[in-house]
């Protein structure tokens, strides 16, 4: 075992503070990553506050969050073939899966029917808790690491590993592209990547935000249109307009109101994961053969495809880099929708 330093919530809803813990010695196919940056996802807040307890078996405390991990390979096991010391690599939301079920064989490890092993707040195959990227190092099997873009800054690419892939996967699956009208609800970490990626894929992009405060940013990120959902006219003006709506909102909103904005055969894909369930009316769907669906991050193969797409199109995240000592403040700002558009922890600050 090797000693690691990080930040953890010692119990549900506790503020995060310095924490020491151990990681396994690297095995023959493991790489050891010196973590340089880690993005702050709203899921980190939901989980450290135990807001998903109803949907998962357990929440494990102390919890070291972080699943937008970018760093440099520091050591490799003797059977590692994909990476060498010095490579720029990343780790997203999971670090292993069964590798044999039909989902794993299709590269859909995030839907593994046996067990996806989450990067933190999960248990590894030996039953030990997993610890995430708000820390100095991580040990991971080479098959569950990603190669980061060479031509883009590492800090601005860290959030691609969750926010980026969580939007890229449904945009691709529901064919966002030329001639398609796509709406993104919520201009936060996920939402701003939805705008950039849908735009890069060639779709017409509309942001549906609570107010017009972020309008100039939305346009700069690639949105063609920007509407405030606080204005009831938005819902009359845009009735039956979209082919695809991706809903990134972390809180309860009335899905039925947004479903009315879909044209015939349109789909609303839920990626936001609010604590409480939201009622869905049958008429919202039957009216125009609309669908509502969900999507969860993306598999390793698709995540690499997304990173390569971002490298090719020069797409990275808009970030605010901060020292880890400011993490609790950052959480408060995310909760107030006051993030432009992802906080990224500079892990060098752990030494302070
Ligand atoms: P975020 O940065 O906080 O963005 C969420 C955005 O939703 C906010 O910026 C805000 O946008 C909007 N919003 C917040 N509260 C709202 C309210 N009460 N009413 C209407 N709109 C509201 O969070 P994130 O990191 O992007 O994550 C978003 C959600 O996705 C979280 O629930 C997270 O757990 C989940 N998630 C899911 C997956 C997956 O695989 N499915 C992966 C990662 C994260 P405006 O200011 O523009 O209104
Ligand atoms: Zn995330
Ligand atoms: Zn599996």
PDB file of C-alpha atoms and ligand atoms in Angstrom, residues 41-44 67-68 93 162-163 166 190 297 342, ligand 2:
ATOM      1  CA  UNK A  41     -18.718  17.859 -10.810  1.00  0.00           C
ATOM      2  CA  UNK A  42     -22.123  18.528  -9.294  1.00  0.00           C
ATOM      3  CA  UNK A  43     -22.258  14.766  -8.662  1.00  0.00           C
ATOM      4  CA  UNK A  44     -19.449  15.272  -6.107  1.00  0.00           C
ATOM      5  CA  UNK A  67     -13.892  11.804 -11.237  1.00  0.00           C
ATOM      6  CA  UNK A  68     -12.500  14.303 -13.733  1.00  0.00           C
ATOM      7  CA  UNK A  93     -16.178   8.097 -13.436  1.00  0.00           C
ATOM      8  CA  UNK A 162     -17.286  13.478 -17.001  1.00  0.00           C
ATOM      9  CA  UNK A 163     -18.995  16.656 -18.241  1.00  0.00           C
ATOM     10  CA  UNK A 166     -21.910  12.802 -20.461  1.00  0.00           C
ATOM     11  CA  UNK A 190     -22.406  19.676 -18.327  1.00  0.00           C
ATOM     12  CA  UNK A 297     -21.495   9.141 -18.950  1.00  0.00           C
ATOM     13  CA  UNK A 342     -16.344  24.272 -14.289  1.00  0.00           C
TER      14      UNK A 342
HETATM   15 ZN1  LIG B   2     -19.439  13.925 -12.939  1.00  0.00          ZN
END
